[in-house]
Amino acid sequence: MTPILKTCAALSAIKLGKALHGYVVKQGHFSCQSVSKALLNMYAKCGELDECNKIFGQMGYRDTVIWNIILSGFSGSQTNNDKVMKLFSAMHTGGEAKPSPVTFAIIFPVYARVGYIDAGKCIHSYVIKSGIETNNLVGNSLVSMYAKCGLVFYDAFTAFNSISQKDAVSWNAIIAGFAENRFINDALKLFDESFAYWSGREIHCYVLRRSELVADVSVCNFLVSFYLRLGQTEEAESFFQRMNSRDLVSWNAIISGYASNGEWLKALDSFYRLLSVDKIGPDCVTILSIIPACACLQNLQVGKSIHGYVFRHPRLYEDVAVGNAMVSFYAKCNNVGASSKTFLTMDQRDLISWNSMLDSFAESGYNTEFFNLLWRMFTEGLMLDSVTILIIIRFCATLLRANKVKETHGYAIKAGFLQDDIVPTIGNALLDACFDTDITTWNLLVCVYAENDCPDQTLYFFQQLQAQGMKPDAVTIIGLLPVCAHIASNNFLRQCHGYVVRACLDDVRLKGALLDLYAKCGVIACAYRLFQSSPYKDLVMFTAMVGGFAMHGMGEEALMVFSHMLEMGLKPDHVIMTAVLSACSHSGLVREGLKIFYSIEEVHGMKPTMEQYACVVDLLARGGLVDDAFSFVTRMPVKANAKIWGTLLGACRTHHKVELGHLVAGHLFEVEADNIGNYVVMSNLYAAEARWDQVVEVRRLMRTRDLKKEAGCSWIEVERRKNTFVAGDSSHPERGIIYSTLSILDQQIKEPVRA
């Protein structure tokens, strides 16, 4: 019976499964554990969750497999997230069955789906205590959970590194995580590592099939180094233990590999084993590998023993790199005296030696010694490098010497360091020097980059903020929201809105910003729902809603909201008056728009702004009253600006008012002579009336003033991916199909609509 039920589950044959269920009950086989499990699994796989829940309730003893089946069944539906979490809680607290790796692989995606990252982290700590964080299933699901919650840089990557035997799913999860969180370069780097890993495994298999290669110590050394460079310490250790013979390169590879992967104790153990091997003694590479391990372990005693060994061997003592390593070691162990003594006894020193000693003084707060050594570097004619600059900046930052940081910054610019690959390093150091990286600092960075139309940098700092363990507040989200409009991402906007709801950020300004962004992203229905659901509406909320309706040409709705605001007793300002005028303009409500305009001064006691005058000109022009618009401009109490004349010129082109357009263009070019758009509109106006000599004249003016039209650019988000289009672009491999389709669409748009 059990195999048949499994087949029904695999084929989703629910009718046959139910018939078998009836047969099982009649025959009294339900009490059989394997049969009841098979029935439960069949209903879970077929999505019959009510029956599944009923059978689960009838089962007396529930082992881990049974819990996993019921969890898996409910986790398949996004509407049952709460049920899955309740079931897991019942499983954990009941003590009847212990969660297995499969259990965690089922529930972590659910926590990622609902964004309960704090609860996910609590379960992660339970996983660590249980000692199963190295399991592939658990590790892969953890990586995916953290990545989907935006915590890819630290949490997801740490979970990835904890997986002992990484498979293709592990690599895919971390690469996808970096890519989805816009860390494209890191994703590509990991992809290269993944490709290298599987290629290396193939080479390893080939070596094992060839006895002469297995016996070649250089080939084996390469494989050990290969695995260690990719962080596969267990595979490297296993292969190292099976090597028939080892030379000094073998030992150096395993010691340096352990050290570079943070396995400090294993590195020390391997070093001691090397010392016990006859006829093989450590060389400079060995010392340079083991000393950092001693520094990280703060093991001063072992470090001193190694230093003594160095003293007894001139070939090591005379090596500058070894001396530098010893200077750095003593500095990290807070023994500045020994560090300075080692530095002074070195026969030869390079810039690394000086930087190591300088860093030692800086880290230990030896201010006088730091400046004396820096002065000595200048007097001896040493050329500072980027490392020296970083040390100086961080040292001055600890002293709160902003003027010295600025001087160092100026030196870095003059020396050309900010043009090299180390720009991010020095830039980050300057950031650390100038600010305490609290939430206010990160908010400032997010807002500054967002306001300057730098969406990628804005998102980078937003991700860094979260990577630092800080929680975005209302100011963060308000600063971030303009990016949603800039990249036209409805999905990202909804994520921000979801975070606002989950974090209970009850801020009126934030709701107004969300409303405005929903409107700008074309989701006016969501904007209006948000407006209606807000119990407290201030002027900002009303302005955002009116502006949203204006953008969508919904003038009557905008006037309705504006009237409601006036009934509530709220006094309008210039911003909302401009929004109402814009709504009337985009909807052709000329009479209502003029009434609103004259009420600005007569009813509300405000002087109209230039932008409001421009709205009236646009209102009249869109209504076909171009002559009235020109008359209105000439009667304005203030001198018209380029925006007003530009609006009027566009109206002349639309309504074929060539002579008036020529007159308007004269005024416009006096105010704004270098705007390429004005010349293009004028040229198109003449071209539409076949006045080719005047078209040539306008083009000549453009050339004499060296004006060039920038290529148009637009973008759209499809399936969470931003697609950018640039006018005249010919780089796409299917450009022929694209441009022919555009031509067809253009023709269809211009064709008159047939009733």
PDB file of N, CA and C in Angstrom, residues 453-541:
ATOM      1  N   ASP A 453      20.770  62.118  -7.830  1.00  0.00           N
ATOM      2  CA  ASP A 453      20.453  61.161  -8.902  1.00  0.00           C
ATOM      3  C   ASP A 453      21.539  60.109  -9.086  1.00  0.00           C
ATOM      4  N   CYS A 454      21.982  59.522  -7.979  1.00  0.00           N
ATOM      5  CA  CYS A 454      22.973  58.436  -8.019  1.00  0.00           C
ATOM      6  C   CYS A 454      22.341  57.198  -7.380  1.00  0.00           C
ATOM      7  N   PRO A 455      21.425  56.512  -8.089  1.00  0.00           N
ATOM      8  CA  PRO A 455      20.680  55.410  -7.467  1.00  0.00           C
ATOM      9  C   PRO A 455      21.551  54.244  -7.031  1.00  0.00           C
ATOM     10  N   ASP A 456      22.563  53.891  -7.839  1.00  0.00           N
ATOM     11  CA  ASP A 456      23.399  52.740  -7.493  1.00  0.00           C
ATOM     12  C   ASP A 456      24.169  52.992  -6.200  1.00  0.00           C
ATOM     13  N   GLN A 457      24.737  54.200  -6.061  1.00  0.00           N
ATOM     14  CA  GLN A 457      25.475  54.529  -4.843  1.00  0.00           C
ATOM     15  C   GLN A 457      24.533  54.603  -3.641  1.00  0.00           C
ATOM     16  N   THR A 458      23.320  55.112  -3.866  1.00  0.00           N
ATOM     17  CA  THR A 458      22.338  55.180  -2.777  1.00  0.00           C
ATOM     18  C   THR A 458      22.019  53.787  -2.255  1.00  0.00           C
ATOM     19  N   LEU A 459      21.765  52.868  -3.171  1.00  0.00           N
ATOM     20  CA  LEU A 459      21.451  51.490  -2.777  1.00  0.00           C
ATOM     21  C   LEU A 459      22.646  50.829  -2.116  1.00  0.00           C
ATOM     22  N   TYR A 460      23.860  51.151  -2.571  1.00  0.00           N
ATOM     23  CA  TYR A 460      25.069  50.582  -1.966  1.00  0.00           C
ATOM     24  C   TYR A 460      25.162  50.985  -0.493  1.00  0.00           C
ATOM     25  N   PHE A 461      24.987  52.278  -0.205  1.00  0.00           N
ATOM     26  CA  PHE A 461      25.092  52.735   1.180  1.00  0.00           C
ATOM     27  C   PHE A 461      23.931  52.214   2.018  1.00  0.00           C
ATOM     28  N   PHE A 462      22.763  52.036   1.409  1.00  0.00           N
ATOM     29  CA  PHE A 462      21.632  51.456   2.131  1.00  0.00           C
ATOM     30  C   PHE A 462      21.940  50.012   2.530  1.00  0.00           C
ATOM     31  N   GLN A 463      22.564  49.268   1.625  1.00  0.00           N
ATOM     32  CA  GLN A 463      22.944  47.888   1.924  1.00  0.00           C
ATOM     33  C   GLN A 463      24.053  47.845   2.974  1.00  0.00           C
ATOM     34  N   GLN A 464      25.001  48.786   2.895  1.00  0.00           N
ATOM     35  CA  GLN A 464      26.072  48.847   3.884  1.00  0.00           C
ATOM     36  C   GLN A 464      25.513  49.170   5.265  1.00  0.00           C
ATOM     37  N   LEU A 465      24.523  50.041   5.309  1.00  0.00           N
ATOM     38  CA  LEU A 465      23.868  50.380   6.573  1.00  0.00           C
ATOM     39  C   LEU A 465      23.328  49.124   7.249  1.00  0.00           C
ATOM     40  N   GLN A 466      22.653  48.286   6.476  1.00  0.00           N
ATOM     41  CA  GLN A 466      22.098  47.049   7.030  1.00  0.00           C
ATOM     42  C   GLN A 466      23.195  46.053   7.375  1.00  0.00           C
ATOM     43  N   ALA A 467      24.261  46.033   6.563  1.00  0.00           N
ATOM     44  CA  ALA A 467      25.375  45.122   6.836  1.00  0.00           C
ATOM     45  C   ALA A 467      26.058  45.461   8.153  1.00  0.00           C
ATOM     46  N   GLN A 468      25.980  46.747   8.560  1.00  0.00           N
ATOM     47  CA  GLN A 468      26.562  47.179   9.832  1.00  0.00           C
ATOM     48  C   GLN A 468      25.657  46.840  11.012  1.00  0.00           C
ATOM     49  N   GLY A 469      24.522  46.202  10.735  1.00  0.00           N
ATOM     50  CA  GLY A 469      23.611  45.804  11.806  1.00  0.00           C
ATOM     51  C   GLY A 469      22.670  46.906  12.261  1.00  0.00           C
ATOM     52  N   MET A 470      22.585  48.002  11.496  1.00  0.00           N
ATOM     53  CA  MET A 470      21.696  49.102  11.868  1.00  0.00           C
ATOM     54  C   MET A 470      20.334  48.937  11.194  1.00  0.00           C
ATOM     55  N   LYS A 471      19.301  49.407  11.876  1.00  0.00           N
ATOM     56  CA  LYS A 471      17.949  49.308  11.330  1.00  0.00           C
ATOM     57  C   LYS A 471      17.551  50.644  10.707  1.00  0.00           C
ATOM     58  N   PRO A 472      17.121  50.624   9.450  1.00  0.00           N
ATOM     59  CA  PRO A 472      16.681  51.868   8.811  1.00  0.00           C
ATOM     60  C   PRO A 472      15.520  52.490   9.578  1.00  0.00           C
ATOM     61  N   ASP A 473      15.539  53.810   9.711  1.00  0.00           N
ATOM     62  CA  ASP A 473      14.428  54.504  10.346  1.00  0.00           C
ATOM     63  C   ASP A 473      13.626  55.269   9.294  1.00  0.00           C
ATOM     64  N   ALA A 474      12.704  56.105   9.741  1.00  0.00           N
ATOM     65  CA  ALA A 474      11.838  56.833   8.804  1.00  0.00           C
ATOM     66  C   ALA A 474      12.639  57.742   7.888  1.00  0.00           C
ATOM     67  N   VAL A 475      13.695  58.368   8.432  1.00  0.00           N
ATOM     68  CA  VAL A 475      14.530  59.268   7.621  1.00  0.00           C
ATOM     69  C   VAL A 475      15.232  58.482   6.514  1.00  0.00           C
ATOM     70  N   THR A 476      15.701  57.273   6.847  1.00  0.00           N
ATOM     71  CA  THR A 476      16.361  56.433   5.843  1.00  0.00           C
ATOM     72  C   THR A 476      15.426  56.144   4.677  1.00  0.00           C
ATOM     73  N   ILE A 477      14.208  55.720   5.002  1.00  0.00           N
ATOM     74  CA  ILE A 477      13.258  55.346   3.952  1.00  0.00           C
ATOM     75  C   ILE A 477      12.855  56.562   3.123  1.00  0.00           C
ATOM     76  N   ILE A 478      12.663  57.708   3.781  1.00  0.00           N
ATOM     77  CA  ILE A 478      12.309  58.930   3.039  1.00  0.00           C
ATOM     78  C   ILE A 478      13.425  59.290   2.064  1.00  0.00           C
ATOM     79  N   GLY A 479      14.687  59.129   2.512  1.00  0.00           N
ATOM     80  CA  GLY A 479      15.812  59.406   1.624  1.00  0.00           C
ATOM     81  C   GLY A 479      15.937  58.396   0.503  1.00  0.00           C
ATOM     82  N   LEU A 480      15.509  57.167   0.774  1.00  0.00           N
ATOM     83  CA  LEU A 480      15.658  56.085  -0.203  1.00  0.00           C
ATOM     84  C   LEU A 480      14.567  56.092  -1.267  1.00  0.00           C
ATOM     85  N   LEU A 481      13.392  56.583  -0.917  1.00  0.00           N
ATOM     86  CA  LEU A 481      12.240  56.486  -1.818  1.00  0.00           C
ATOM     87  C   LEU A 481      12.442  57.137  -3.190  1.00  0.00           C
ATOM     88  N   PRO A 482      13.128  58.295  -3.285  1.00  0.00           N
ATOM     89  CA  PRO A 482      13.334  58.862  -4.631  1.00  0.00           C
ATOM     90  C   PRO A 482      14.030  57.919  -5.604  1.00  0.00           C
ATOM     91  N   VAL A 483      14.821  56.975  -5.072  1.00  0.00           N
ATOM     92  CA  VAL A 483      15.497  56.006  -5.940  1.00  0.00           C
ATOM     93  C   VAL A 483      14.472  55.134  -6.651  1.00  0.00           C
ATOM     94  N   CYS A 484      13.363  54.808  -5.952  1.00  0.00           N
ATOM     95  CA  CYS A 484      12.312  53.982  -6.566  1.00  0.00           C
ATOM     96  C   CYS A 484      11.771  54.654  -7.818  1.00  0.00           C
ATOM     97  N   ALA A 485      11.565  55.978  -7.732  1.00  0.00           N
ATOM     98  CA  ALA A 485      11.064  56.708  -8.897  1.00  0.00           C
ATOM     99  C   ALA A 485      12.128  56.806  -9.973  1.00  0.00           C
ATOM    100  N   HIS A 486      13.382  56.985  -9.545  1.00  0.00           N
ATOM    101  CA  HIS A 486      14.471  57.160 -10.515  1.00  0.00           C
ATOM    102  C   HIS A 486      14.682  55.904 -11.346  1.00  0.00           C
ATOM    103  N   ILE A 487      14.588  54.734 -10.698  1.00  0.00           N
ATOM    104  CA  ILE A 487      14.808  53.483 -11.433  1.00  0.00           C
ATOM    105  C   ILE A 487      13.486  52.834 -11.850  1.00  0.00           C
ATOM    106  N   ALA A 488      12.371  53.528 -11.567  1.00  0.00           N
ATOM    107  CA  ALA A 488      11.031  53.043 -11.956  1.00  0.00           C
ATOM    108  C   ALA A 488      10.789  51.620 -11.481  1.00  0.00           C
ATOM    109  N   SER A 489      11.048  51.376 -10.188  1.00  0.00           N
ATOM    110  CA  SER A 489      10.926  50.026  -9.640  1.00  0.00           C
ATOM    111  C   SER A 489       9.749  49.950  -8.676  1.00  0.00           C
ATOM    112  N   ASN A 490       8.623  49.436  -9.152  1.00  0.00           N
ATOM    113  CA  ASN A 490       7.469  49.234  -8.275  1.00  0.00           C
ATOM    114  C   ASN A 490       7.756  48.186  -7.215  1.00  0.00           C
ATOM    115  N   ASN A 491       8.530  47.177  -7.587  1.00  0.00           N
ATOM    116  CA  ASN A 491       8.841  46.100  -6.657  1.00  0.00           C
ATOM    117  C   ASN A 491       9.623  46.632  -5.459  1.00  0.00           C
ATOM    118  N   PHE A 492      10.643  47.451  -5.727  1.00  0.00           N
ATOM    119  CA  PHE A 492      11.453  48.007  -4.645  1.00  0.00           C
ATOM    120  C   PHE A 492      10.618  48.943  -3.776  1.00  0.00           C
ATOM    121  N   LEU A 493       9.716  49.694  -4.404  1.00  0.00           N
ATOM    122  CA  LEU A 493       8.828  50.583  -3.653  1.00  0.00           C
ATOM    123  C   LEU A 493       7.953  49.784  -2.698  1.00  0.00           C
ATOM    124  N   ARG A 494       7.413  48.659  -3.176  1.00  0.00           N
ATOM    125  CA  ARG A 494       6.563  47.826  -2.315  1.00  0.00           C
ATOM    126  C   ARG A 494       7.376  47.213  -1.170  1.00  0.00           C
ATOM    127  N   GLN A 495       8.643  46.875  -1.441  1.00  0.00           N
ATOM    128  CA  GLN A 495       9.507  46.361  -0.374  1.00  0.00           C
ATOM    129  C   GLN A 495       9.694  47.415   0.714  1.00  0.00           C
ATOM    130  N   CYS A 496       9.930  48.655   0.302  1.00  0.00           N
ATOM    131  CA  CYS A 496      10.085  49.749   1.270  1.00  0.00           C
ATOM    132  C   CYS A 496       8.801  49.935   2.074  1.00  0.00           C
ATOM    133  N   HIS A 497       7.658  49.884   1.392  1.00  0.00           N
ATOM    134  CA  HIS A 497       6.370  50.036   2.067  1.00  0.00           C
ATOM    135  C   HIS A 497       6.164  48.889   3.063  1.00  0.00           C
ATOM    136  N   GLY A 498       6.509  47.672   2.636  1.00  0.00           N
ATOM    137  CA  GLY A 498       6.389  46.521   3.529  1.00  0.00           C
ATOM    138  C   GLY A 498       7.241  46.677   4.773  1.00  0.00           C
ATOM    139  N   TYR A 499       8.455  47.204   4.598  1.00  0.00           N
ATOM    140  CA  TYR A 499       9.337  47.417   5.757  1.00  0.00           C
ATOM    141  C   TYR A 499       8.735  48.454   6.698  1.00  0.00           C
ATOM    142  N   VAL A 500       8.148  49.513   6.133  1.00  0.00           N
ATOM    143  CA  VAL A 500       7.525  50.560   6.948  1.00  0.00           C
ATOM    144  C   VAL A 500       6.421  49.964   7.815  1.00  0.00           C
ATOM    145  N   VAL A 501       5.612  49.082   7.227  1.00  0.00           N
ATOM    146  CA  VAL A 501       4.514  48.453   7.969  1.00  0.00           C
ATOM    147  C   VAL A 501       5.064  47.534   9.056  1.00  0.00           C
ATOM    148  N   ARG A 502       6.057  46.686   8.691  1.00  0.00           N
ATOM    149  CA  ARG A 502       6.610  45.734   9.667  1.00  0.00           C
ATOM    150  C   ARG A 502       7.335  46.436  10.808  1.00  0.00           C
ATOM    151  N   ALA A 503       8.016  47.532  10.492  1.00  0.00           N
ATOM    152  CA  ALA A 503       8.786  48.249  11.511  1.00  0.00           C
ATOM    153  C   ALA A 503       7.936  49.254  12.281  1.00  0.00           C
ATOM    154  N   CYS A 504       6.637  49.352  11.930  1.00  0.00           N
ATOM    155  CA  CYS A 504       5.704  50.264  12.609  1.00  0.00           C
ATOM    156  C   CYS A 504       6.211  51.704  12.588  1.00  0.00           C
ATOM    157  N   LEU A 505       6.707  52.138  11.432  1.00  0.00           N
ATOM    158  CA  LEU A 505       7.199  53.513  11.290  1.00  0.00           C
ATOM    159  C   LEU A 505       6.012  54.423  10.977  1.00  0.00           C
ATOM    160  N   ASP A 506       5.338  54.864  12.031  1.00  0.00           N
ATOM    161  CA  ASP A 506       4.123  55.673  11.871  1.00  0.00           C
ATOM    162  C   ASP A 506       4.517  57.141  11.771  1.00  0.00           C
ATOM    163  N   ASP A 507       4.928  57.548  10.590  1.00  0.00           N
ATOM    164  CA  ASP A 507       5.391  58.910  10.344  1.00  0.00           C
ATOM    165  C   ASP A 507       4.583  59.499   9.188  1.00  0.00           C
ATOM    166  N   VAL A 508       3.956  60.647   9.423  1.00  0.00           N
ATOM    167  CA  VAL A 508       3.098  61.255   8.394  1.00  0.00           C
ATOM    168  C   VAL A 508       3.912  61.634   7.167  1.00  0.00           C
ATOM    169  N   ARG A 509       5.134  62.157   7.389  1.00  0.00           N
ATOM    170  CA  ARG A 509       5.987  62.528   6.251  1.00  0.00           C
ATOM    171  C   ARG A 509       6.299  61.314   5.392  1.00  0.00           C
ATOM    172  N   LEU A 510       6.524  60.190   6.066  1.00  0.00           N
ATOM    173  CA  LEU A 510       6.854  58.958   5.355  1.00  0.00           C
ATOM    174  C   LEU A 510       5.669  58.480   4.519  1.00  0.00           C
ATOM    175  N   LYS A 511       4.480  58.569   5.087  1.00  0.00           N
ATOM    176  CA  LYS A 511       3.285  58.171   4.330  1.00  0.00           C
ATOM    177  C   LYS A 511       3.086  59.079   3.122  1.00  0.00           C
ATOM    178  N   GLY A 512       3.347  60.370   3.319  1.00  0.00           N
ATOM    179  CA  GLY A 512       3.239  61.304   2.196  1.00  0.00           C
ATOM    180  C   GLY A 512       4.230  60.989   1.099  1.00  0.00           C
ATOM    181  N   ALA A 513       5.460  60.635   1.507  1.00  0.00           N
ATOM    182  CA  ALA A 513       6.489  60.286   0.518  1.00  0.00           C
ATOM    183  C   ALA A 513       6.125  59.003  -0.218  1.00  0.00           C
ATOM    184  N   LEU A 514       5.594  58.011   0.514  1.00  0.00           N
ATOM    185  CA  LEU A 514       5.169  56.756  -0.119  1.00  0.00           C
ATOM    186  C   LEU A 514       4.037  57.008  -1.111  1.00  0.00           C
ATOM    187  N   LEU A 515       3.086  57.816  -0.687  1.00  0.00           N
ATOM    188  CA  LEU A 515       1.957  58.146  -1.557  1.00  0.00           C
ATOM    189  C   LEU A 515       2.445  58.805  -2.847  1.00  0.00           C
ATOM    190  N   ASP A 516       3.345  59.769  -2.688  1.00  0.00           N
ATOM    191  CA  ASP A 516       3.892  60.483  -3.850  1.00  0.00           C
ATOM    192  C   ASP A 516       4.613  59.530  -4.798  1.00  0.00           C
ATOM    193  N   LEU A 517       5.369  58.591  -4.219  1.00  0.00           N
ATOM    194  CA  LEU A 517       6.136  57.652  -5.051  1.00  0.00           C
ATOM    195  C   LEU A 517       5.233  56.654  -5.765  1.00  0.00           C
ATOM    196  N   TYR A 518       4.177  56.187  -5.085  1.00  0.00           N
ATOM    197  CA  TYR A 518       3.231  55.292  -5.761  1.00  0.00           C
ATOM    198  C   TYR A 518       2.635  55.985  -6.985  1.00  0.00           C
ATOM    199  N   ALA A 519       2.310  57.261  -6.831  1.00  0.00           N
ATOM    200  CA  ALA A 519       1.752  58.015  -7.953  1.00  0.00           C
ATOM    201  C   ALA A 519       2.770  58.165  -9.071  1.00  0.00           C
ATOM    202  N   LYS A 520       4.013  58.493  -8.710  1.00  0.00           N
ATOM    203  CA  LYS A 520       5.054  58.684  -9.724  1.00  0.00           C
ATOM    204  C   LYS A 520       5.390  57.390 -10.451  1.00  0.00           C
ATOM    205  N   CYS A 521       5.216  56.258  -9.757  1.00  0.00           N
ATOM    206  CA  CYS A 521       5.498  54.964 -10.378  1.00  0.00           C
ATOM    207  C   CYS A 521       4.277  54.400 -11.105  1.00  0.00           C
ATOM    208  N   GLY A 522       3.214  55.188 -11.209  1.00  0.00           N
ATOM    209  CA  GLY A 522       2.060  54.775 -11.999  1.00  0.00           C
ATOM    210  C   GLY A 522       1.032  53.950 -11.260  1.00  0.00           C
ATOM    211  N   VAL A 523       1.198  53.772  -9.937  1.00  0.00           N
ATOM    212  CA  VAL A 523       0.250  52.947  -9.175  1.00  0.00           C
ATOM    213  C   VAL A 523      -0.654  53.888  -8.383  1.00  0.00           C
ATOM    214  N   ILE A 524      -1.486  54.634  -9.085  1.00  0.00           N
ATOM    215  CA  ILE A 524      -2.316  55.662  -8.450  1.00  0.00           C
ATOM    216  C   ILE A 524      -3.359  55.051  -7.520  1.00  0.00           C
ATOM    217  N   ALA A 525      -3.807  53.825  -7.816  1.00  0.00           N
ATOM    218  CA  ALA A 525      -4.802  53.163  -6.956  1.00  0.00           C
ATOM    219  C   ALA A 525      -4.217  52.902  -5.573  1.00  0.00           C
ATOM    220  N   CYS A 526      -2.962  52.424  -5.526  1.00  0.00           N
ATOM    221  CA  CYS A 526      -2.293  52.188  -4.237  1.00  0.00           C
ATOM    222  C   CYS A 526      -2.094  53.502  -3.489  1.00  0.00           C
ATOM    223  N   ALA A 527      -1.770  54.554  -4.235  1.00  0.00           N
ATOM    224  CA  ALA A 527      -1.576  55.867  -3.614  1.00  0.00           C
ATOM    225  C   ALA A 527      -2.866  56.336  -2.944  1.00  0.00           C
ATOM    226  N   TYR A 528      -3.986  56.164  -3.640  1.00  0.00           N
ATOM    227  CA  TYR A 528      -5.264  56.625  -3.085  1.00  0.00           C
ATOM    228  C   TYR A 528      -5.692  55.774  -1.886  1.00  0.00           C
ATOM    229  N   ARG A 529      -5.428  54.462  -1.944  1.00  0.00           N
ATOM    230  CA  ARG A 529      -5.750  53.593  -0.796  1.00  0.00           C
ATOM    231  C   ARG A 529      -4.951  54.012   0.433  1.00  0.00           C
ATOM    232  N   LEU A 530      -3.673  54.315   0.215  1.00  0.00           N
ATOM    233  CA  LEU A 530      -2.823  54.755   1.321  1.00  0.00           C
ATOM    234  C   LEU A 530      -3.334  56.078   1.888  1.00  0.00           C
ATOM    235  N   PHE A 531      -3.776  56.967   1.004  1.00  0.00           N
ATOM    236  CA  PHE A 531      -4.315  58.263   1.428  1.00  0.00           C
ATOM    237  C   PHE A 531      -5.578  58.075   2.270  1.00  0.00           C
ATOM    238  N   GLN A 532      -6.476  57.206   1.797  1.00  0.00           N
ATOM    239  CA  GLN A 532      -7.736  56.990   2.515  1.00  0.00           C
ATOM    240  C   GLN A 532      -7.524  56.291   3.853  1.00  0.00           C
ATOM    241  N   SER A 533      -6.528  55.397   3.920  1.00  0.00           N
ATOM    242  CA  SER A 533      -6.308  54.620   5.145  1.00  0.00           C
ATOM    243  C   SER A 533      -5.609  55.417   6.237  1.00  0.00           C
ATOM    244  N   SER A 534      -5.067  56.572   5.896  1.00  0.00           N
ATOM    245  CA  SER A 534      -4.345  57.366   6.887  1.00  0.00           C
ATOM    246  C   SER A 534      -5.333  58.109   7.778  1.00  0.00           C
ATOM    247  N   PRO A 535      -5.311  57.861   9.098  1.00  0.00           N
ATOM    248  CA  PRO A 535      -6.281  58.529   9.984  1.00  0.00           C
ATOM    249  C   PRO A 535      -6.010  60.024  10.120  1.00  0.00           C
ATOM    250  N   TYR A 536      -4.741  60.408  10.004  1.00  0.00           N
ATOM    251  CA  TYR A 536      -4.377  61.824  10.126  1.00  0.00           C
ATOM    252  C   TYR A 536      -3.765  62.291   8.817  1.00  0.00           C
ATOM    253  N   LYS A 537      -4.401  63.279   8.225  1.00  0.00           N
ATOM    254  CA  LYS A 537      -3.917  63.807   6.945  1.00  0.00           C
ATOM    255  C   LYS A 537      -3.493  65.255   7.143  1.00  0.00           C
ATOM    256  N   ASP A 538      -2.232  65.537   6.855  1.00  0.00           N
ATOM    257  CA  ASP A 538      -1.757  66.910   6.933  1.00  0.00           C
ATOM    258  C   ASP A 538      -1.645  67.494   5.530  1.00  0.00           C
ATOM    259  N   LEU A 539      -1.099  68.687   5.450  1.00  0.00           N
ATOM    260  CA  LEU A 539      -0.989  69.374   4.164  1.00  0.00           C
ATOM    261  C   LEU A 539      -0.105  68.605   3.191  1.00  0.00           C
ATOM    262  N   VAL A 540       0.941  67.950   3.722  1.00  0.00           N
ATOM    263  CA  VAL A 540       1.856  67.181   2.865  1.00  0.00           C
ATOM    264  C   VAL A 540       1.121  66.027   2.193  1.00  0.00           C
ATOM    265  N   MET A 541       0.269  65.326   2.964  1.00  0.00           N
ATOM    266  CA  MET A 541      -0.497  64.206   2.412  1.00  0.00           C
ATOM    267  C   MET A 541      -1.445  64.685   1.312  1.00  0.00           C
TER     268      MET A 541
END
